[in-house]
Tab-separated table of C-alpha atoms (C1' of nucleotides) in Angstrom:
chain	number	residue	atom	x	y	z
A	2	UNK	CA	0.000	0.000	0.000
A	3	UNK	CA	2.259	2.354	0.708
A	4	UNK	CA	5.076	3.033	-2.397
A	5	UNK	CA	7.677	5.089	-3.982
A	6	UNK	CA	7.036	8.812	-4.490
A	7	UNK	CA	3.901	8.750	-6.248
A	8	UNK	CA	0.721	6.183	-6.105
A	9	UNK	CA	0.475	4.820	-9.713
A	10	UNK	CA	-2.851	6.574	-9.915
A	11	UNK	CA	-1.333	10.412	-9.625
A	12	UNK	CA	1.171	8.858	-11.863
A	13	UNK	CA	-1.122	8.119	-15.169
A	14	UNK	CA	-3.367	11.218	-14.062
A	15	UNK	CA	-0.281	13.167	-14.564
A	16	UNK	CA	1.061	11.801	-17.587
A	17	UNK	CA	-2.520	11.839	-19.293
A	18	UNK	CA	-2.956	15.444	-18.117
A	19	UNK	CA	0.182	16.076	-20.101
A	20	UNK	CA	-1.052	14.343	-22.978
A	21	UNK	CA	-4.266	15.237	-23.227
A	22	UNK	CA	-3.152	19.056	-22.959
A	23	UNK	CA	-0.178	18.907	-25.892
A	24	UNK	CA	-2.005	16.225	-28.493
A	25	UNK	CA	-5.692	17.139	-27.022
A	26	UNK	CA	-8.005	14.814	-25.804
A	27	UNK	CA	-9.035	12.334	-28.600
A	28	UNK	CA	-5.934	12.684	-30.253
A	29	UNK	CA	-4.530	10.829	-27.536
A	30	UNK	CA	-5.095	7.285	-27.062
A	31	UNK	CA	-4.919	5.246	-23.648
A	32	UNK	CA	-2.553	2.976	-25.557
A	33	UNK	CA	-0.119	6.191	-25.525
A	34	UNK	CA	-0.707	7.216	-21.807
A	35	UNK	CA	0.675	3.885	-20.672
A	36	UNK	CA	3.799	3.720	-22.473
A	37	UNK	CA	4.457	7.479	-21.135
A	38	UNK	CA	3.556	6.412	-17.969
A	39	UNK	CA	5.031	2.689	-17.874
A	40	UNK	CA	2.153	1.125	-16.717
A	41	UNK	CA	-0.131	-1.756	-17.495
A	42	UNK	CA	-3.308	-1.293	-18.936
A	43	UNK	CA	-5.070	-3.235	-16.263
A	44	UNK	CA	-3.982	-1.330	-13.766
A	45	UNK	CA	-5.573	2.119	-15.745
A	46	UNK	CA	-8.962	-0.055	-15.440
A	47	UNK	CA	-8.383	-0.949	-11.891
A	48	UNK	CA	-8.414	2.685	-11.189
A	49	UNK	CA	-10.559	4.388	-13.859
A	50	UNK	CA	-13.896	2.706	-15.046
A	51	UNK	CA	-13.446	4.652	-18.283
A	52	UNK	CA	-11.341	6.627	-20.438
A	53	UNK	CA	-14.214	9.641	-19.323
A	54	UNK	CA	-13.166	9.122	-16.041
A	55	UNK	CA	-9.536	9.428	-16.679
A	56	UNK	CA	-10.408	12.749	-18.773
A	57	UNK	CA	-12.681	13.793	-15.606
A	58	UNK	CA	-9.614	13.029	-13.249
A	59	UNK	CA	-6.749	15.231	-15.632
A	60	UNK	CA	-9.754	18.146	-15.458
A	61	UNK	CA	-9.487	18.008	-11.976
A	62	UNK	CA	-5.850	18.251	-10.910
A	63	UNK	CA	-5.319	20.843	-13.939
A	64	UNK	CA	-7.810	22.936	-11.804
A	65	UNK	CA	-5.814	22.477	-8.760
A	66	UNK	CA	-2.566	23.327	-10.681
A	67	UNK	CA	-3.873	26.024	-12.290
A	68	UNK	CA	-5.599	27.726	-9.317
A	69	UNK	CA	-1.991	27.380	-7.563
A	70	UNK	CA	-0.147	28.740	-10.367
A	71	UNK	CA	-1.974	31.191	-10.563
A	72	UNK	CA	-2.527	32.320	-6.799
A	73	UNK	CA	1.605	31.888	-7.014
A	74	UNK	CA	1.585	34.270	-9.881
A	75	UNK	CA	-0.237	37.046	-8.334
A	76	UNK	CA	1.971	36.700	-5.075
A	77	UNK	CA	4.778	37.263	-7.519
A	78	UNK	CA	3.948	40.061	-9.542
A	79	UNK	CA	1.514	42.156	-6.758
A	80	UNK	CA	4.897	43.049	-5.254
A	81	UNK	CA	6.329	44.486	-7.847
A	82	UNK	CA	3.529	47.274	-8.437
A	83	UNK	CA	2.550	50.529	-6.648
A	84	UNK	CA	-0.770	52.087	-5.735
A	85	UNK	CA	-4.406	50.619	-4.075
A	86	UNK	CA	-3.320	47.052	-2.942
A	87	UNK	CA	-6.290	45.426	-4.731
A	88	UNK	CA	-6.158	47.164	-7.852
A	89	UNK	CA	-2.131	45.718	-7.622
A	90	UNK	CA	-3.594	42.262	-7.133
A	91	UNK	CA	-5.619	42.710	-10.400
A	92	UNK	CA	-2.582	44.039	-12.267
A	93	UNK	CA	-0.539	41.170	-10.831
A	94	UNK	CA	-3.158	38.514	-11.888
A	95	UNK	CA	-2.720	39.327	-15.654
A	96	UNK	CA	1.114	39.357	-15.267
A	97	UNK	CA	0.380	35.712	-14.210
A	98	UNK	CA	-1.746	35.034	-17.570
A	99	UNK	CA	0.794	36.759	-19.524
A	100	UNK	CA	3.513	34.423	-18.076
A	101	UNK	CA	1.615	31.237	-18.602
A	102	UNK	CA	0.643	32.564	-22.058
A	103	UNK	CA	3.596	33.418	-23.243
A	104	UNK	CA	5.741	30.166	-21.897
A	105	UNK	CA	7.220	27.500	-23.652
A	106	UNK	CA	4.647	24.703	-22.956
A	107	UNK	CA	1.922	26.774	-23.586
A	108	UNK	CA	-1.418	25.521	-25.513
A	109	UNK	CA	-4.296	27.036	-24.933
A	110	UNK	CA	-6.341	26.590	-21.369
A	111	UNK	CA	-6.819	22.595	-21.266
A	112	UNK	CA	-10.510	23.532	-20.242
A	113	UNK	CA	-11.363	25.451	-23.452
A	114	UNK	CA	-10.030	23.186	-24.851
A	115	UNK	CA	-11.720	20.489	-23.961
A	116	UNK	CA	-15.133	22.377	-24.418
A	117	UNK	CA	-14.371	22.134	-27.574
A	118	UNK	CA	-13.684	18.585	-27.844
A	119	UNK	CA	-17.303	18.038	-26.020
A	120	UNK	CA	-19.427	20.455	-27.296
A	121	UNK	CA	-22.353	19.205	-25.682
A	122	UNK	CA	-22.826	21.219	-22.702
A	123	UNK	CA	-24.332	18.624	-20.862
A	124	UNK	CA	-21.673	16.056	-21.540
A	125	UNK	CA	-19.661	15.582	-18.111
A	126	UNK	CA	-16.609	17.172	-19.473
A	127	UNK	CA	-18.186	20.033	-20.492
A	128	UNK	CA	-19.562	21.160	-17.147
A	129	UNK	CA	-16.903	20.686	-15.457
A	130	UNK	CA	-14.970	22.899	-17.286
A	131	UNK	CA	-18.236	25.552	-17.032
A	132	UNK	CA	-17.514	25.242	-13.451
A	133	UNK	CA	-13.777	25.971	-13.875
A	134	UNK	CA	-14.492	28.739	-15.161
A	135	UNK	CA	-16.900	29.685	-12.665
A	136	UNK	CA	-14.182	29.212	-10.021
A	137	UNK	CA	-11.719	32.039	-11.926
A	138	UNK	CA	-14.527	34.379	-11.577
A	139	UNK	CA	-15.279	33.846	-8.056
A	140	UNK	CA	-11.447	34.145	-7.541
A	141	UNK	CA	-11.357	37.577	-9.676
A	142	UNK	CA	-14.068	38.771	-6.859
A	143	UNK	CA	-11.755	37.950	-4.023
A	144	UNK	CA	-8.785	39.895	-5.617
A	145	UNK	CA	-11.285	43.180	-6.299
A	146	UNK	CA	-12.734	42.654	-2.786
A	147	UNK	CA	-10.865	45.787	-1.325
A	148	UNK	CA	-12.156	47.893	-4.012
A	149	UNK	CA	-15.302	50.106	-4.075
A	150	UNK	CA	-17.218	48.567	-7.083
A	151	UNK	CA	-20.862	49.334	-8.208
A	152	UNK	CA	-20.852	45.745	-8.919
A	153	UNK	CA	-17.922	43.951	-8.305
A	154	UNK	CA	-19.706	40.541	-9.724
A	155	UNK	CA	-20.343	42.221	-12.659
A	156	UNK	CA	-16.830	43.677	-13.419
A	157	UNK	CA	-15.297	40.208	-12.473
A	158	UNK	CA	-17.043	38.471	-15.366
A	159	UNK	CA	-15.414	41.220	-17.525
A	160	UNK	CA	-12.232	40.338	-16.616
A	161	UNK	CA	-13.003	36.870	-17.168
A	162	UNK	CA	-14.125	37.316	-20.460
A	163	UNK	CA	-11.060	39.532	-21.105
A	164	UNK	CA	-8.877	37.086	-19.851
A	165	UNK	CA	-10.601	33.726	-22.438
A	166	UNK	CA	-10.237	36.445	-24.982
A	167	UNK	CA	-6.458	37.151	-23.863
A	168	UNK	CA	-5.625	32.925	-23.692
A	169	UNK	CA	-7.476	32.254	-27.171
A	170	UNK	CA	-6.030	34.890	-29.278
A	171	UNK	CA	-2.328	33.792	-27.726
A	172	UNK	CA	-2.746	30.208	-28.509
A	173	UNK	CA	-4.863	30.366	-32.186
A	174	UNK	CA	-2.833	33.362	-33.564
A	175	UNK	CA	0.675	32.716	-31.585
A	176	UNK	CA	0.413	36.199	-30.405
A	177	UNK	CA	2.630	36.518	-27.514
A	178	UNK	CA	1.088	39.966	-26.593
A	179	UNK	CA	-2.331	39.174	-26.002
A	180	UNK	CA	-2.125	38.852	-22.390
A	181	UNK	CA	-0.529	42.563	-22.279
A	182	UNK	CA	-3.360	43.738	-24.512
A	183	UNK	CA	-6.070	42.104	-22.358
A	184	UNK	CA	-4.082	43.876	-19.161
A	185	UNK	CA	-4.439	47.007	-20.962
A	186	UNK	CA	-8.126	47.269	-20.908
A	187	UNK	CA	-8.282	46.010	-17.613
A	188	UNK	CA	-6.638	49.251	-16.349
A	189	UNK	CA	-8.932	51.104	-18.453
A	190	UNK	CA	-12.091	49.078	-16.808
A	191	UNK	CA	-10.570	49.617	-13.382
A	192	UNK	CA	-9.731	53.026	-14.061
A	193	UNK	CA	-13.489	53.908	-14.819
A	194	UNK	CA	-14.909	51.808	-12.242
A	195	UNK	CA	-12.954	53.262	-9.251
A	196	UNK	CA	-12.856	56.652	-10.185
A	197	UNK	CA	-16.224	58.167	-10.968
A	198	UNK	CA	-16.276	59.918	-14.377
A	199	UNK	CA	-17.297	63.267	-12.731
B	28	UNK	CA	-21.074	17.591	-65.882
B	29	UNK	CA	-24.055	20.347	-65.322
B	30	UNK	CA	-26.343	18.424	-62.428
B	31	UNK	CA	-28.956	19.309	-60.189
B	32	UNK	CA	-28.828	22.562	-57.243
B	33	UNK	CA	-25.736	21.848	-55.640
B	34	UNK	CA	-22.809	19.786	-56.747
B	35	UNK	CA	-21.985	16.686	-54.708
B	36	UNK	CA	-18.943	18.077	-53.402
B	37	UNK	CA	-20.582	21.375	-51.916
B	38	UNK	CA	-23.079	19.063	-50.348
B	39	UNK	CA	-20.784	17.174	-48.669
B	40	UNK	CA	-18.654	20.390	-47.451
B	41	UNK	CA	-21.645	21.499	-46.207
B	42	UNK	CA	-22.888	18.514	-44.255
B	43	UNK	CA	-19.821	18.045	-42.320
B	44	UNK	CA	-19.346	21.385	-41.614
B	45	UNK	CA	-22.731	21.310	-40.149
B	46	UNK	CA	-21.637	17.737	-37.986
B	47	UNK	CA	-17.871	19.245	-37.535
B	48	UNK	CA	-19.776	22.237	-35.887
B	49	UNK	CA	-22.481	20.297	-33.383
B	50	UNK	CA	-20.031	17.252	-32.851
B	51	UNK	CA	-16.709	18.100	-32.776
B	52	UNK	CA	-13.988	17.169	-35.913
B	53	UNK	CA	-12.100	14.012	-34.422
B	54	UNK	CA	-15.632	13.271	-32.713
B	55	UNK	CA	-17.272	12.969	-36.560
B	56	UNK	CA	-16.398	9.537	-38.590
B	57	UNK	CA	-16.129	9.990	-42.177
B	58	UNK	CA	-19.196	7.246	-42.382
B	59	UNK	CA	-21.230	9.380	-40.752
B	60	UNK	CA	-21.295	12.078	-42.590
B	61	UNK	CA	-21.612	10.169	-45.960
B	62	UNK	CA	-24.541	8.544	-44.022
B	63	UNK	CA	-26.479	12.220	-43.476
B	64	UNK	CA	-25.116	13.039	-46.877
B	65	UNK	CA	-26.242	10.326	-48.794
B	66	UNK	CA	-23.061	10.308	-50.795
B	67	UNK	CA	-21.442	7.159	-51.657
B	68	UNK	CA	-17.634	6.799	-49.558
B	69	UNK	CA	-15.976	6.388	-52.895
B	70	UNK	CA	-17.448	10.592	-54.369
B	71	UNK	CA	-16.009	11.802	-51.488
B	72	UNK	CA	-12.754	10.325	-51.505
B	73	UNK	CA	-12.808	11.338	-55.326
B	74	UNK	CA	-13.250	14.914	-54.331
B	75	UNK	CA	-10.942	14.839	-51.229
B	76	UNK	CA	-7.831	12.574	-51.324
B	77	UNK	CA	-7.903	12.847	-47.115
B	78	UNK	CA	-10.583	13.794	-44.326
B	79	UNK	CA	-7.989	16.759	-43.083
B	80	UNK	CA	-8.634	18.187	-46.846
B	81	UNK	CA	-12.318	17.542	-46.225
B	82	UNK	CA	-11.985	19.065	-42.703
B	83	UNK	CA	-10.083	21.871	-44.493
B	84	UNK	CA	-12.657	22.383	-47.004
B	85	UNK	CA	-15.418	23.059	-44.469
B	86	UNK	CA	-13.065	25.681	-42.848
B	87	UNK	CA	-12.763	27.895	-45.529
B	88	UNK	CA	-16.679	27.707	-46.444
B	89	UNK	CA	-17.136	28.458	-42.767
B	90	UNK	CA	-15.086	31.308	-43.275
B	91	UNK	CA	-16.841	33.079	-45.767
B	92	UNK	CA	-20.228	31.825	-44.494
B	93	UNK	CA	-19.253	33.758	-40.711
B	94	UNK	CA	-18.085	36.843	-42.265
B	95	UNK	CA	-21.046	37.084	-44.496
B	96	UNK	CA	-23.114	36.699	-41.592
B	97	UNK	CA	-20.892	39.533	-40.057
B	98	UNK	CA	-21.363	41.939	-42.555
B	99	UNK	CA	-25.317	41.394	-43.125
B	100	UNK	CA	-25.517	41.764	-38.912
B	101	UNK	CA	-23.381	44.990	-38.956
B	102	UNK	CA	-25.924	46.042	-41.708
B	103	UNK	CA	-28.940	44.960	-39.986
B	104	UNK	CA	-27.956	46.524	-36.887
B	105	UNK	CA	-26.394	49.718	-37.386
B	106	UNK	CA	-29.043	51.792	-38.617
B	107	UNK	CA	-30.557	51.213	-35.064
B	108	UNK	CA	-27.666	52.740	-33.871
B	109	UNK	CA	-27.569	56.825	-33.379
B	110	UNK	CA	-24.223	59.027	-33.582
B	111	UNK	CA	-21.036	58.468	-35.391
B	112	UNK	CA	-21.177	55.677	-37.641
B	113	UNK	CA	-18.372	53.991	-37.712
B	114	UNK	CA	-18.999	54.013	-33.959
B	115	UNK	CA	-22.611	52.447	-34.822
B	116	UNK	CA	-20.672	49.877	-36.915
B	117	UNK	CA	-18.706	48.656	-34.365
B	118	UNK	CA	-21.642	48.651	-31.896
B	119	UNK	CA	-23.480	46.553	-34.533
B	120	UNK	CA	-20.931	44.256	-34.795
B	121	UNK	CA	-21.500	43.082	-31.159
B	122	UNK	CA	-24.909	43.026	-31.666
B	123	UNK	CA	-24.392	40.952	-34.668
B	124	UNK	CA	-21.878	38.141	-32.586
B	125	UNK	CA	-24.492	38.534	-29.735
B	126	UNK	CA	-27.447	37.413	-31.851
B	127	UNK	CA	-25.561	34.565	-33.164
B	128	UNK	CA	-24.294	33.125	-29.429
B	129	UNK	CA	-27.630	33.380	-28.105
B	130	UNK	CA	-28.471	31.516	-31.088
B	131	UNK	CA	-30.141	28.114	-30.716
B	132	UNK	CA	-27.091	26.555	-33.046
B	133	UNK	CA	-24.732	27.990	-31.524
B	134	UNK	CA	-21.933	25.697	-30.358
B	135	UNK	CA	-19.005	28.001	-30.192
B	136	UNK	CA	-16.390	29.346	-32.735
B	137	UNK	CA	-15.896	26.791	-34.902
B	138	UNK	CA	-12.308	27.934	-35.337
B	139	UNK	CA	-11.117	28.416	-32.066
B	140	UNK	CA	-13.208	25.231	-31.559
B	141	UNK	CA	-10.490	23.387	-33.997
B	142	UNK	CA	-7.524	25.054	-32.935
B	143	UNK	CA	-8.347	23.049	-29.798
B	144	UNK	CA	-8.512	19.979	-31.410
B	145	UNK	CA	-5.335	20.817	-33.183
B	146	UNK	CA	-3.504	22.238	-30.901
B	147	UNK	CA	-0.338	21.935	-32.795
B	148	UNK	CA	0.132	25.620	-34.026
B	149	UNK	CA	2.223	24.333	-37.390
B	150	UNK	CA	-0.603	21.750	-38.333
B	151	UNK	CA	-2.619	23.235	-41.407
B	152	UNK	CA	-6.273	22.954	-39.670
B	153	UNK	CA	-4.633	25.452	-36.927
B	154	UNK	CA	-2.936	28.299	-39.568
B	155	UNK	CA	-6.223	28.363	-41.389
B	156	UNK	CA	-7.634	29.169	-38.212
B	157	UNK	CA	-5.003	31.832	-36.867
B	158	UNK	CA	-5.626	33.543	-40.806
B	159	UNK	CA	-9.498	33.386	-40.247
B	160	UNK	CA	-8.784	35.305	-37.155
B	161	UNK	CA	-6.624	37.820	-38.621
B	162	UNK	CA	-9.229	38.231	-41.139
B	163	UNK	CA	-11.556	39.480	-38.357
B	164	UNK	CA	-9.314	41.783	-37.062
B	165	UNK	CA	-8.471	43.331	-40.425
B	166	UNK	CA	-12.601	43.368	-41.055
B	167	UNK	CA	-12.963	45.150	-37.523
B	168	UNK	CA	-10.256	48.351	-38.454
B	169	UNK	CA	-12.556	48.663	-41.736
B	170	UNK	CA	-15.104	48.716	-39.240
B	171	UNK	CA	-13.616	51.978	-37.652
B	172	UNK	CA	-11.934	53.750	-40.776
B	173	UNK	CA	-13.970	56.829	-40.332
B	174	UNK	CA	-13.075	56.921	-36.885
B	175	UNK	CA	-9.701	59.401	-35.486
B	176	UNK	CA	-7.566	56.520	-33.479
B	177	UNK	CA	-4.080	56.456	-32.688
B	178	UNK	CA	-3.425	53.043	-33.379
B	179	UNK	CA	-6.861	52.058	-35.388
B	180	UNK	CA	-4.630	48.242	-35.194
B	181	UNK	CA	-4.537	47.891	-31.627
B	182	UNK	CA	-7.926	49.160	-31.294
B	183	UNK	CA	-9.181	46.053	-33.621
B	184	UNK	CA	-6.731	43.446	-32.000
B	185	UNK	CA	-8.745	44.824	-28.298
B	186	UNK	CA	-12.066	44.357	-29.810
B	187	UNK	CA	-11.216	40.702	-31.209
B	188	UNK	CA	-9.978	39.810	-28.251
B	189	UNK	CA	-13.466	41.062	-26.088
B	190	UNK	CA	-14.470	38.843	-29.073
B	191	UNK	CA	-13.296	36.022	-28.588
B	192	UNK	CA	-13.487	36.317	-25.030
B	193	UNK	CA	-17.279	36.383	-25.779
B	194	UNK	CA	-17.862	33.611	-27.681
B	195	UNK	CA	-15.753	31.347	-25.506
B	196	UNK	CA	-17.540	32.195	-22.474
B	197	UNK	CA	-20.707	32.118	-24.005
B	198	UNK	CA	-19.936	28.135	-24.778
B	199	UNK	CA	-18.223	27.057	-21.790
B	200	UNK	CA	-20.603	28.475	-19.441
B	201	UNK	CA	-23.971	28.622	-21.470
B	202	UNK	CA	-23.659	32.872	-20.709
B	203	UNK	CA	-26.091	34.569	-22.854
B	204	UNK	CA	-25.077	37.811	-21.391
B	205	UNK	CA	-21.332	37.434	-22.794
B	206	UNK	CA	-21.760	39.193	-26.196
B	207	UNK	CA	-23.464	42.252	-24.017
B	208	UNK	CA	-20.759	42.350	-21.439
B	209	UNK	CA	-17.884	42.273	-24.356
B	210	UNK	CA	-20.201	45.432	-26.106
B	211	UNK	CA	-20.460	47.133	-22.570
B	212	UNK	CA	-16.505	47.346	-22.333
B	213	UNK	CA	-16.109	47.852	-26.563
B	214	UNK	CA	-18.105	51.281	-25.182
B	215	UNK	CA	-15.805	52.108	-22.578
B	216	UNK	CA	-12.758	51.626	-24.575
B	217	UNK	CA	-14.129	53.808	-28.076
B	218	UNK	CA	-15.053	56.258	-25.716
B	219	UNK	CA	-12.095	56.395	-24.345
B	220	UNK	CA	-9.765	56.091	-27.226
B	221	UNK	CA	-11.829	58.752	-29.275
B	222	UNK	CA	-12.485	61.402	-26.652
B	223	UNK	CA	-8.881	62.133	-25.470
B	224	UNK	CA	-8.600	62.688	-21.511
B	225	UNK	CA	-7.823	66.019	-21.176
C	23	DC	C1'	3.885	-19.099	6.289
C	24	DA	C1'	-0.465	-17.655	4.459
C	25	DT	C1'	-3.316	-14.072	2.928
C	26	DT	C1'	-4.420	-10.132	0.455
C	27	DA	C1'	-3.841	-6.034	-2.283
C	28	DA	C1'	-1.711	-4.014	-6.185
C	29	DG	C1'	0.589	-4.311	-10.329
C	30	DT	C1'	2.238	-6.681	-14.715
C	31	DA	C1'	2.246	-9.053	-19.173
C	32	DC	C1'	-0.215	-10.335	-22.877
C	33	DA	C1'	-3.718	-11.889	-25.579
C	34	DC	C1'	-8.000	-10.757	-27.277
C	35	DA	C1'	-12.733	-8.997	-28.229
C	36	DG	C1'	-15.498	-5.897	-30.719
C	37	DA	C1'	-16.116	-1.584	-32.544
C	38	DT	C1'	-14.731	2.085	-35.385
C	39	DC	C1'	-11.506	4.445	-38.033
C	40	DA	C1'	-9.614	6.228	-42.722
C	41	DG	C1'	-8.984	4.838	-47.053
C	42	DT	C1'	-8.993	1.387	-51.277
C	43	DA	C1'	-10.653	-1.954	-54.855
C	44	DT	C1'	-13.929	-3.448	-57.969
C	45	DA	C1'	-17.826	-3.714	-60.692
C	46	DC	C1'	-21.779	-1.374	-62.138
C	47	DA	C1'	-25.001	2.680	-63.350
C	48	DT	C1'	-26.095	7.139	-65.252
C	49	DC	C1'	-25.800	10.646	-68.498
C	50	DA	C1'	-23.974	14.250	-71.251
C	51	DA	C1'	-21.015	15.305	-75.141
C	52	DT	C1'	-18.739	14.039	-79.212
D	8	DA	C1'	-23.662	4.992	-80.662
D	9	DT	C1'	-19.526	5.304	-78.157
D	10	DT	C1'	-16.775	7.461	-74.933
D	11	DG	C1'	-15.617	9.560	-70.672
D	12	DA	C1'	-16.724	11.638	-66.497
D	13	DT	C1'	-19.263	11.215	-62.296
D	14	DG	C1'	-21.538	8.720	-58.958
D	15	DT	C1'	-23.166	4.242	-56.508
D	16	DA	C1'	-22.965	-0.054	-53.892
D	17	DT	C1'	-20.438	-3.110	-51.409
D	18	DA	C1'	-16.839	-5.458	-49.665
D	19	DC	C1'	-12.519	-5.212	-47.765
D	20	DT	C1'	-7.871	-3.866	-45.634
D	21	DG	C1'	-5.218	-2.677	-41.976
D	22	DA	C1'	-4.761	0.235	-38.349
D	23	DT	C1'	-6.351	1.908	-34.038
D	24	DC	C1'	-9.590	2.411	-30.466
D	25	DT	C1'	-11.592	1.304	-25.711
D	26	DG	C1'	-12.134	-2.143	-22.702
D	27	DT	C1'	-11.801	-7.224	-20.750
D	28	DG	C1'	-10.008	-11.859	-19.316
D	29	DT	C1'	-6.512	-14.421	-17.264
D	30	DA	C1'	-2.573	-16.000	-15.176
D	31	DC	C1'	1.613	-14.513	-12.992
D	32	DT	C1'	4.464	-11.539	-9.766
D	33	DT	C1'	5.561	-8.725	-5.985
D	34	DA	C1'	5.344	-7.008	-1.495
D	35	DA	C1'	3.314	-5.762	2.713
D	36	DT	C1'	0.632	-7.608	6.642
D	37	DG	C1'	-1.367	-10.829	9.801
DNA sequence: CATTAAGTACACAGATCAGTATACATCAAT
DNA sequence: ATTGATGTATACTGATCTGTGTACTTAATG
């Protein structure tokens, strides 16, 4: 029961994660997550009733990883600007995207992605990425929640939007500034929403 | 040589363009859309030596189908617009890409929607989709040519990012308030960028 | 030592996939 | 009337896919 390092479980979740992410989702075949992985196909089975549940599993440790990297990111970059702490945070969350869009291994966001490989919204896959992304909004809030906001709900789901736009545009056009031009408006949004025109 | 309405090859473009859309690309078999075609395997594979050509096909039909759709929206909608026009244009043009996601079809942009399952930027399915999205850009700044910009580009790049943004949240999370929330900041920033500060 | 849990190796089923081969039908143009 | 282009029907190939069946190994635990 207890092993080396990592339970063979975490192991093929991570490896199919991977996968799934670089060669998409049904471009990649189990056959191909056990060689990466080394392990026997029984052992997939023993652990995953179905290639769906495998797909479900990589869905949710990429939203784990992704929250992480990019509550890590904002730590990084809040420090590094001036002014209302908040309106830092907010700053220092699209340095995060920008970093992540603009790396090496970078290929779209893995839950966009998979919408699109299950574009039935009421297949399994599909709503859990809905909730993903229901989860980056809620987090958006929490940054904003020093700030004075009309309707801070409201302005988070702009951001959001701004920020699928922002991840999209960098991974179908290869535009490495996307992220900086999604920031941009942000400050513009912020700007107006803060400061009262009058 | 002369035959009946539509030639066997545009009605098989147009079917799996259609199944491509609802379904997904690698999640449509070539049988199946000969079976809602009603096109024997052998025409197709006389008009298409591969199903990526196929695949390829429906792209570019989708392309000119989406920015005719564009330009009859912008048309519809601007003269329901007051004020400048090429400010009316652009306002139009979100009303036009929020009439089609609240659409009953709608399943997402069928582009960014193959980029995903392609997520290899050098593969051919993913460049035609990077130059339909540069076409949208470019179709944008004619948008705004009677407007006085600094940088009419960037302006267009910002707006097809909201875009995008839109459309991709609309799908993932079954929004029907997306398109509206990408025109609410389109607003902000034309304001902005044509009424200087000071 | 015996039991039990977890993993492996490997063959295999059954479906589906893209693409080909072959023989036949239709029909317009020469 | 013959030819040539286009399409049809059907069977088939070979690869690949998800998932299962089975017998063996390994190691921790009692």
């Amino acid at each position: 029961m207890t092993q080396g390092r990592k339970s063979k479980r975490e192991h093929l979740v991570e490896t199919a994660q991977q996968l799934f992410y670089r060669e998409g989702i049904k471009g990649t075949g189990i056959d191909t997550v056990l060689e990466h992985a080394g392990v026997a196909k029984r052992t997939l089975y023993n652990h995953f009733k179905s290639k769906d549940e495998l797909v479900i599993a990589t869905l949710q440790r990429r939203d784990q990883e992704f929250m992480a990297m990019l509550k890590a990111g904002v730590k990084k970059f809040e420090s590094r600007q001036t002014g209302e702490p908040a309106f830092a945070r907010v700053l220092a969350y699209f340095d995060a995207i920008e970093e992540w869009t603009t790396s090496k291994q970078f290929s779209g966001c893995m839950f966009i992605n998979a919408s699109a490989e299950y574009p039935r919204q009421d297949h399994p896959v599909h709503v859990i990425c809905a909730m993903h992304k229901r989860l980056v909004i809620q987090y958006i809030e929490e940054l904003m929640s020093g700030l004075t906001l009309a309707d801070p709900h409201d302005l988070a789901v702009q951001l959001a939007v701004l920020t699928d736009g922002a991840i999209v545009n960098a991974h179908t056009t290869s535009n490495r500034n996307a992220a900086q031009v999604a920031k941009q408006i942000a400050v513009s949004l912020l700007t107006l929403h803060t400061q009262p025109a009058h």
